[in-house]
PDB file of C-alpha atoms in Angstrom:
ATOM      1  CA  ASP B   1     221.975 132.104 185.999  1.00 97.00           C
ATOM      2  CA  ILE B   2     221.982 131.311 189.856  1.00 98.00           C
ATOM      3  CA  VAL B   3     225.533 131.149 190.567  1.00 98.00           C
ATOM      4  CA  MET B   4     225.628 128.564 193.585  1.00 98.00           C
ATOM      5  CA  ILE B   5     229.167 128.658 196.020  1.00 98.00           C
ATOM      6  CA  GLN B   6     229.732 125.650 198.274  1.00 98.00           C
ATOM      7  CA  THR B   7     232.697 125.872 201.296  1.00 97.00           C
ATOM      8  CA  PRO B   8     233.952 123.863 201.928  1.00 96.00           C
ATOM      9  CA  LEU B   9     235.288 122.194 198.635  1.00 97.00           C
ATOM     10  CA  SER B  10     237.273 119.426 200.518  1.00 95.00           C
ATOM     11  CA  SER B  11     236.259 117.976 204.270  1.00 92.00           C
ATOM     12  CA  PRO B  12     237.947 115.596 205.781  1.00 95.00           C
ATOM     13  CA  VAL B  13     235.951 114.007 209.070  1.00 96.00           C
ATOM     14  CA  THR B  14     236.351 111.423 211.589  1.00 96.00           C
ATOM     15  CA  LEU B  15     234.216 108.306 211.535  1.00 97.00           C
ATOM     16  CA  GLY B  16     231.241 109.351 214.073  1.00 97.00           C
ATOM     17  CA  GLN B  17     231.535 113.008 214.217  1.00 97.00           C
ATOM     18  CA  PRO B  18     229.809 115.208 212.384  1.00 97.00           C
ATOM     19  CA  ALA B  19     230.229 116.982 208.959  1.00 97.00           C
ATOM     20  CA  SER B  20     228.509 120.535 207.538  1.00 98.00           C
ATOM     21  CA  ILE B  21     228.445 122.310 203.939  1.00 98.00           C
ATOM     22  CA  SER B  22     227.616 124.736 202.914  1.00 98.00           C
ATOM     23  CA  CYS B  23     225.867 126.376 199.355  1.00 98.00           C
ATOM     24  CA  ARG B  24     225.213 129.898 199.038  1.00 98.00           C
ATOM     25  CA  THR B  25     223.460 131.103 196.119  1.00 98.00           C
ATOM     26  CA  SER B  26     223.941 134.520 193.922  1.00 98.00           C
ATOM     27  CA  GLN B  27     220.373 134.914 194.127  1.00 97.00           C
ATOM     28  CA  SER B  28     216.851 134.428 196.391  1.00 96.00           C
ATOM     29  CA  LEU B  29     215.770 130.527 195.503  1.00 96.00           C
ATOM     30  CA  ALA B  30     212.642 131.894 197.053  1.00 95.00           C
ATOM     31  CA  HIS B  31     210.113 131.011 194.544  1.00 95.00           C
ATOM     32  CA  SER B  32     206.811 133.201 193.478  1.00 94.00           C
ATOM     33  CA  ASP B  33     205.106 130.073 194.248  1.00 94.00           C
ATOM     34  CA  GLY B  34     206.499 130.572 197.807  1.00 94.00           C
ATOM     35  CA  ASN B  35     208.630 127.540 197.885  1.00 95.00           C
ATOM     36  CA  THR B  36     212.490 127.265 197.827  1.00 97.00           C
ATOM     37  CA  TYR B  37     213.906 124.950 195.680  1.00 97.00           C
ATOM     38  CA  LEU B  38     217.264 124.287 196.906  1.00 98.00           C
ATOM     39  CA  SER B  39     218.379 121.038 196.429  1.00 98.00           C
ATOM     40  CA  TRP B  40     220.990 118.599 197.685  1.00 98.00           C
ATOM     41  CA  LEU B  41     222.657 115.386 195.927  1.00 98.00           C
ATOM     42  CA  GLN B  42     225.069 112.961 197.117  1.00 98.00           C
ATOM     43  CA  GLN B  43     227.660 111.374 194.421  1.00 98.00           C
ATOM     44  CA  ARG B  44     229.135 108.404 195.550  1.00 98.00           C
ATOM     45  CA  PRO B  45     232.587 107.215 193.787  1.00 96.00           C
ATOM     46  CA  GLY B  46     231.763 105.569 190.170  1.00 96.00           C
ATOM     47  CA  GLN B  47     227.412 106.191 191.110  1.00 98.00           C
ATOM     48  CA  PRO B  48     225.230 108.507 189.550  1.00 98.00           C
ATOM     49  CA  PRO B  49     223.948 111.368 191.817  1.00 98.00           C
ATOM     50  CA  ARG B  50     221.355 110.736 193.999  1.00 98.00           C
ATOM     51  CA  LEU B  51     218.495 113.574 195.952  1.00 98.00           C
ATOM     52  CA  LEU B  52     219.440 113.773 199.767  1.00 98.00           C
ATOM     53  CA  ILE B  53     217.752 116.729 200.414  1.00 98.00           C
ATOM     54  CA  TYR B  54     214.467 118.894 198.073  1.00 98.00           C
ATOM     55  CA  LYS B  55     212.924 122.329 199.231  1.00 98.00           C
ATOM     56  CA  ILE B  56     215.678 122.833 202.294  1.00 98.00           C
ATOM     57  CA  SER B  57     215.120 120.382 204.526  1.00 98.00           C
ATOM     58  CA  ASN B  58     213.248 117.582 203.261  1.00 98.00           C
ATOM     59  CA  ARG B  59     214.736 114.151 203.733  1.00 98.00           C
ATOM     60  CA  PHE B  60     213.904 111.813 199.969  1.00 97.00           C
ATOM     61  CA  SER B  61     212.590 108.574 199.763  1.00 95.00           C
ATOM     62  CA  GLY B  62     215.385 106.448 202.176  1.00 96.00           C
ATOM     63  CA  VAL B  63     217.337 108.707 203.351  1.00 98.00           C
ATOM     64  CA  PRO B  64     219.071 108.530 206.790  1.00 97.00           C
ATOM     65  CA  ASP B  65     217.749 110.197 209.415  1.00 97.00           C
ATOM     66  CA  ARG B  66     221.820 111.974 209.926  1.00 98.00           C
ATOM     67  CA  PHE B  67     221.239 114.210 206.906  1.00 98.00           C
ATOM     68  CA  SER B  68     219.475 117.081 207.515  1.00 98.00           C
ATOM     69  CA  GLY B  69     219.141 120.866 205.938  1.00 98.00           C
ATOM     70  CA  SER B  70     218.534 124.081 206.474  1.00 98.00           C
ATOM     71  CA  GLY B  71     218.536 127.661 204.956  1.00 97.00           C
ATOM     72  CA  ALA B  72     217.023 130.306 203.412  1.00 96.00           C
ATOM     73  CA  GLY B  73     217.269 133.194 200.862  1.00 92.00           C
ATOM     74  CA  THR B  74     220.350 132.599 199.558  1.00 96.00           C
ATOM     75  CA  ASP B  75     222.134 130.932 202.597  1.00 98.00           C
ATOM     76  CA  PHE B  76     222.307 126.960 202.798  1.00 98.00           C
ATOM     77  CA  THR B  77     223.607 123.931 205.082  1.00 98.00           C
ATOM     78  CA  LEU B  78     223.873 119.991 204.119  1.00 98.00           C
ATOM     79  CA  LYS B  79     224.481 118.172 207.882  1.00 98.00           C
ATOM     80  CA  ILE B  80     225.388 115.371 208.698  1.00 98.00           C
ATOM     81  CA  SER B  81     224.904 114.274 212.413  1.00 97.00           C
ATOM     82  CA  ARG B  82     227.019 111.094 212.738  1.00 97.00           C
ATOM     83  CA  VAL B  83     229.153 110.011 208.896  1.00 97.00           C
ATOM     84  CA  GLU B  84     229.376 106.934 207.871  1.00 97.00           C
ATOM     85  CA  ALA B  85     231.715 105.097 206.237  1.00 96.00           C
ATOM     86  CA  GLU B  86     229.231 104.953 203.222  1.00 97.00           C
ATOM     87  CA  ASP B  87     228.943 109.273 202.934  1.00 97.00           C
ATOM     88  CA  VAL B  88     232.336 109.150 201.829  1.00 97.00           C
ATOM     89  CA  GLY B  89     231.632 110.902 198.091  1.00 98.00           C
ATOM     90  CA  VAL B  90     231.319 114.357 196.426  1.00 98.00           C
ATOM     91  CA  TYR B  91     228.083 116.894 197.478  1.00 98.00           C
ATOM     92  CA  TYR B  92     226.274 119.343 195.566  1.00 98.00           C
ATOM     93  CA  CYS B  93     224.455 121.838 195.706  1.00 98.00           C
ATOM     94  CA  THR B  94     221.192 122.426 193.160  1.00 98.00           C
ATOM     95  CA  GLN B  95     218.731 124.766 192.440  1.00 98.00           C
ATOM     96  CA  ALA B  96     215.197 124.279 190.344  1.00 97.00           C
ATOM     97  CA  THR B  97     213.898 127.515 191.003  1.00 97.00           C
ATOM     98  CA  GLN B  98     214.504 129.045 187.684  1.00 96.00           C
ATOM     99  CA  PHE B  99     216.166 127.977 184.221  1.00 96.00           C
ATOM    100  CA  PRO B 100     218.762 126.751 184.345  1.00 97.00           C
ATOM    101  CA  TYR B 101     219.145 124.854 186.896  1.00 98.00           C
ATOM    102  CA  THR B 102     222.704 125.346 188.784  1.00 98.00           C
ATOM    103  CA  PHE B 103     224.659 122.930 190.591  1.00 98.00           C
ATOM    104  CA  GLY B 104     227.696 123.656 193.333  1.00 98.00           C
ATOM    105  CA  GLN B 105     231.112 123.108 192.389  1.00 98.00           C
ATOM    106  CA  GLY B 106     231.351 120.147 194.595  1.00 98.00           C
ATOM    107  CA  THR B 107     232.129 119.201 198.410  1.00 98.00           C
ATOM    108  CA  LYS B 108     234.464 116.252 199.132  1.00 98.00           C
ATOM    109  CA  LEU B 109     233.603 113.958 201.501  1.00 97.00           C
ATOM    110  CA  GLU B 110     236.604 111.774 202.292  1.00 96.00           C
ATOM    111  CA  ILE B 111     237.298 110.462 205.832  1.00 94.00           C
ATOM    112  CA  LYS B 112     240.322 111.209 207.983  1.00 92.00           C
TER     113      LYS B 112
ATOM    114  CA  GLU G   1     210.838 100.982 191.626  1.00 96.00           C
ATOM    115  CA  VAL G   2     212.229 104.442 189.366  1.00 97.00           C
ATOM    116  CA  GLN G   3     214.475 103.473 186.462  1.00 98.00           C
ATOM    117  CA  LEU G   4     215.790 105.143 184.091  1.00 98.00           C
ATOM    118  CA  VAL G   5     218.215 103.303 181.664  1.00 98.00           C
ATOM    119  CA  GLU G   6     220.144 105.694 178.994  1.00 98.00           C
ATOM    120  CA  SER G   7     221.565 104.286 175.803  1.00 98.00           C
ATOM    121  CA  GLY G   8     223.406 105.497 172.561  1.00 98.00           C
ATOM    122  CA  GLY G   9     226.053 107.410 173.545  1.00 97.00           C
ATOM    123  CA  GLY G  10     229.789 106.478 171.607  1.00 98.00           C
ATOM    124  CA  LEU G  11     232.902 107.579 170.781  1.00 98.00           C
ATOM    125  CA  VAL G  12     232.407 110.468 167.548  1.00 98.00           C
ATOM    126  CA  GLN G  13     234.094 112.900 165.463  1.00 98.00           C
ATOM    127  CA  PRO G  14     233.832 116.854 165.855  1.00 98.00           C
ATOM    128  CA  GLY G  15     230.921 117.835 164.215  1.00 98.00           C
ATOM    129  CA  GLY G  16     228.877 114.676 163.811  1.00 98.00           C
ATOM    130  CA  SER G  17     225.772 113.808 165.969  1.00 98.00           C
ATOM    131  CA  LEU G  18     224.397 111.507 168.164  1.00 98.00           C
ATOM    132  CA  ARG G  19     221.241 110.740 169.479  1.00 98.00           C
ATOM    133  CA  LEU G  20     220.844 109.314 173.249  1.00 98.00           C
ATOM    134  CA  SER G  21     217.535 107.684 174.442  1.00 98.00           C
ATOM    135  CA  CYS G  22     216.533 106.978 177.915  1.00 98.00           C
ATOM    136  CA  ALA G  23     213.874 104.128 178.618  1.00 98.00           C
ATOM    137  CA  ALA G  24     212.011 105.014 182.005  1.00 98.00           C
ATOM    138  CA  SER G  25     210.126 102.159 183.998  1.00 98.00           C
ATOM    139  CA  GLY G  26     208.122 102.215 187.349  1.00 98.00           C
ATOM    140  CA  PHE G  27     205.901 105.480 187.371  1.00 97.00           C
ATOM    141  CA  THR G  28     203.897 106.958 185.403  1.00 97.00           C
ATOM    142  CA  PHE G  29     206.311 109.247 183.013  1.00 98.00           C
ATOM    143  CA  ASN G  30     203.622 111.759 180.752  1.00 97.00           C
ATOM    144  CA  SER G  31     203.548 112.709 185.028  1.00 97.00           C
ATOM    145  CA  HIS G  32     206.663 114.548 184.958  1.00 98.00           C
ATOM    146  CA  TRP G  33     209.646 116.709 184.500  1.00 97.00           C
ATOM    147  CA  MET G  34     212.470 115.322 182.356  1.00 98.00           C
ATOM    148  CA  HIS G  35     215.922 116.418 181.566  1.00 98.00           C
ATOM    149  CA  TRP G  36     219.650 115.845 180.842  1.00 98.00           C
ATOM    150  CA  VAL G  37     222.439 116.621 182.940  1.00 98.00           C
ATOM    151  CA  ARG G  38     225.877 115.998 181.956  1.00 98.00           C
ATOM    152  CA  GLN G  39     229.293 115.583 183.630  1.00 98.00           C
ATOM    153  CA  ALA G  40     232.836 116.165 181.875  1.00 98.00           C
ATOM    154  CA  PRO G  41     235.594 113.832 183.180  1.00 96.00           C
ATOM    155  CA  GLY G  42     236.285 114.039 187.079  1.00 96.00           C
ATOM    156  CA  LYS G  43     233.812 117.517 186.559  1.00 97.00           C
ATOM    157  CA  GLY G  44     231.027 118.486 188.286  1.00 98.00           C
ATOM    158  CA  LEU G  45     227.321 118.960 187.531  1.00 98.00           C
ATOM    159  CA  VAL G  46     225.786 120.353 184.607  1.00 98.00           C
ATOM    160  CA  TRP G  47     222.703 121.097 183.558  1.00 98.00           C
ATOM    161  CA  VAL G  48     222.068 120.811 179.678  1.00 98.00           C
ATOM    162  CA  SER G  49     218.223 120.409 178.874  1.00 98.00           C
ATOM    163  CA  TYR G  50     214.641 120.011 180.084  1.00 97.00           C
ATOM    164  CA  ILE G  51     210.971 118.846 178.456  1.00 98.00           C
ATOM    165  CA  ASN G  52     208.162 119.420 180.467  1.00 97.00           C
ATOM    166  CA  THR G  53     204.946 116.586 180.522  1.00 97.00           C
ATOM    167  CA  ASP G  54     203.719 116.911 177.058  1.00 95.00           C
ATOM    168  CA  GLY G  55     206.933 118.204 175.293  1.00 96.00           C
ATOM    169  CA  THR G  56     204.592 121.409 174.461  1.00 97.00           C
ATOM    170  CA  ASN G  57     207.891 123.016 176.595  1.00 97.00           C
ATOM    171  CA  THR G  58     211.804 122.588 176.326  1.00 98.00           C
ATOM    172  CA  ARG G  59     214.668 124.776 177.879  1.00 98.00           C
ATOM    173  CA  TYR G  60     218.506 124.049 177.037  1.00 98.00           C
ATOM    174  CA  ALA G  61     221.989 125.388 178.599  1.00 98.00           C
ATOM    175  CA  ASP G  62     222.947 128.206 175.964  1.00 98.00           C
ATOM    176  CA  SER G  63     226.549 126.255 175.531  1.00 98.00           C
ATOM    177  CA  VAL G  64     223.499 123.404 173.351  1.00 98.00           C
ATOM    178  CA  LYS G  65     221.257 125.707 172.406  1.00 98.00           C
ATOM    179  CA  GLY G  66     220.651 125.893 168.949  1.00 98.00           C
ATOM    180  CA  ARG G  67     222.744 122.756 168.317  1.00 98.00           C
ATOM    181  CA  PHE G  68     221.087 119.983 171.058  1.00 98.00           C
ATOM    182  CA  THR G  69     217.245 118.766 170.781  1.00 98.00           C
ATOM    183  CA  ILE G  70     214.984 117.443 173.506  1.00 98.00           C
ATOM    184  CA  SER G  71     211.837 115.416 172.931  1.00 98.00           C
ATOM    185  CA  ARG G  72     210.204 112.391 174.316  1.00 98.00           C
ATOM    186  CA  ASP G  73     207.631 109.676 173.216  1.00 98.00           C
ATOM    187  CA  ASN G  74     205.144 109.349 175.831  1.00 98.00           C
ATOM    188  CA  ALA G  75     203.815 106.442 174.333  1.00 98.00           C
ATOM    189  CA  LYS G  76     206.450 104.244 174.539  1.00 98.00           C
ATOM    190  CA  ASN G  77     207.820 105.632 177.915  1.00 98.00           C
ATOM    191  CA  THR G  78     210.883 107.326 176.304  1.00 98.00           C
ATOM    192  CA  LEU G  79     213.242 110.839 176.453  1.00 98.00           C
ATOM    193  CA  TYR G  80     215.838 111.386 173.689  1.00 98.00           C
ATOM    194  CA  LEU G  81     218.156 113.817 173.231  1.00 98.00           C
ATOM    195  CA  GLN G  82     219.564 114.482 169.868  1.00 98.00           C
ATOM    196  CA  MET G  83     222.914 116.167 169.428  1.00 98.00           C
ATOM    197  CA  ASN G  84     224.113 117.771 166.438  1.00 98.00           C
ATOM    198  CA  SER G  85     226.972 119.451 165.443  1.00 98.00           C
ATOM    199  CA  LEU G  86     229.532 118.021 168.838  1.00 98.00           C
ATOM    200  CA  ARG G  87     232.247 119.838 170.406  1.00 98.00           C
ATOM    201  CA  ALA G  88     235.236 118.486 172.412  1.00 98.00           C
ATOM    202  CA  GLU G  89     233.746 119.999 175.071  1.00 98.00           C
ATOM    203  CA  ASP G  90     230.907 117.704 174.845  1.00 98.00           C
ATOM    204  CA  THR G  91     232.566 114.896 175.779  1.00 98.00           C
ATOM    205  CA  ALA G  92     230.781 113.924 179.029  1.00 98.00           C
ATOM    206  CA  VAL G  93     228.408 111.095 180.936  1.00 98.00           C
ATOM    207  CA  TYR G  94     225.146 112.387 180.078  1.00 98.00           C
ATOM    208  CA  TYR G  95     222.776 111.728 182.462  1.00 98.00           C
ATOM    209  CA  CYS G  96     218.559 111.077 182.286  1.00 98.00           C
ATOM    210  CA  ALA G  97     217.122 112.472 185.542  1.00 98.00           C
ATOM    211  CA  ARG G  98     212.990 112.821 186.503  1.00 98.00           C
ATOM    212  CA  GLY G  99     212.063 116.266 187.875  1.00 96.00           C
ATOM    213  CA  GLY G 100     209.553 115.484 190.835  1.00 89.00           C
ATOM    214  CA  ALA G 101     209.417 116.509 194.394  1.00 84.00           C
ATOM    215  CA  GLY G 102     210.433 120.312 193.044  1.00 89.00           C
ATOM    216  CA  ALA G 103     213.847 118.738 192.550  1.00 94.00           C
ATOM    217  CA  VAL G 104     215.829 116.606 190.205  1.00 96.00           C
ATOM    218  CA  ASP G 105     214.612 113.369 191.940  1.00 96.00           C
ATOM    219  CA  TYR G 106     216.447 109.954 190.258  1.00 97.00           C
ATOM    220  CA  TRP G 107     218.919 109.342 187.874  1.00 98.00           C
ATOM    221  CA  GLY G 108     219.648 107.139 185.296  1.00 98.00           C
ATOM    222  CA  LEU G 109     223.387 105.582 185.215  1.00 98.00           C
ATOM    223  CA  GLY G 110     224.487 108.026 182.205  1.00 98.00           C
ATOM    224  CA  THR G 111     225.992 107.451 178.778  1.00 98.00           C
ATOM    225  CA  LEU G 112     229.310 108.800 177.864  1.00 98.00           C
ATOM    226  CA  VAL G 113     229.743 110.750 174.931  1.00 98.00           C
ATOM    227  CA  THR G 114     232.920 111.169 173.630  1.00 98.00           C
ATOM    228  CA  VAL G 115     234.023 113.583 170.915  1.00 98.00           C
ATOM    229  CA  SER G 116     237.483 113.076 169.317  1.00 97.00           C
ATOM    230  CA  SER G 117     239.110 113.068 166.081  1.00 96.00           C
TER     231      SER G 117
END
């Protein structure tokens, strides 16, 4: 199974400041079809997960452009350019390159 | 608007069975893979199972293989998860989720399964 390690596990951020979350995987997420199926989810308190970014860097429908994704191979990053109060929650990286799908442990974003 | 509405959760004794359902609407159900993902209280997300568009291909997490069965009824736009031989460690919120965009793109609100005597 592909192991996904997120850092940090907790990220206190000042409103309006940037935030960054790293996700490293135990093997390359590059699929034989040429795509890399790494995505990022946001889970606000008491809510189900919501897709933010798919295939490394594509913002999903309705996701603000302050969210961006980057990376390749085994090393990926989610960035929030200016954190807003509604961004509080837990962020997960996840891979759909091979079964079983796996998730990172989650990074809790909180406001300082 | 894509909607996924789970039902069927509840309290069950160890060794018991439950059948979860997920009613889908707002999209062409038979065009999408579907998944179940669970989340134990206060814990992270764990993928449970997948089914392809016509139900001919399924996959399971090792932790549920042989005990859980995923299925779908495309005529009813409904996804199912039959859970047998339930254990305390199966206690979780179970999310129905849609495959799309090379990811799991839409999630239901979840249904809580509690396995306890």
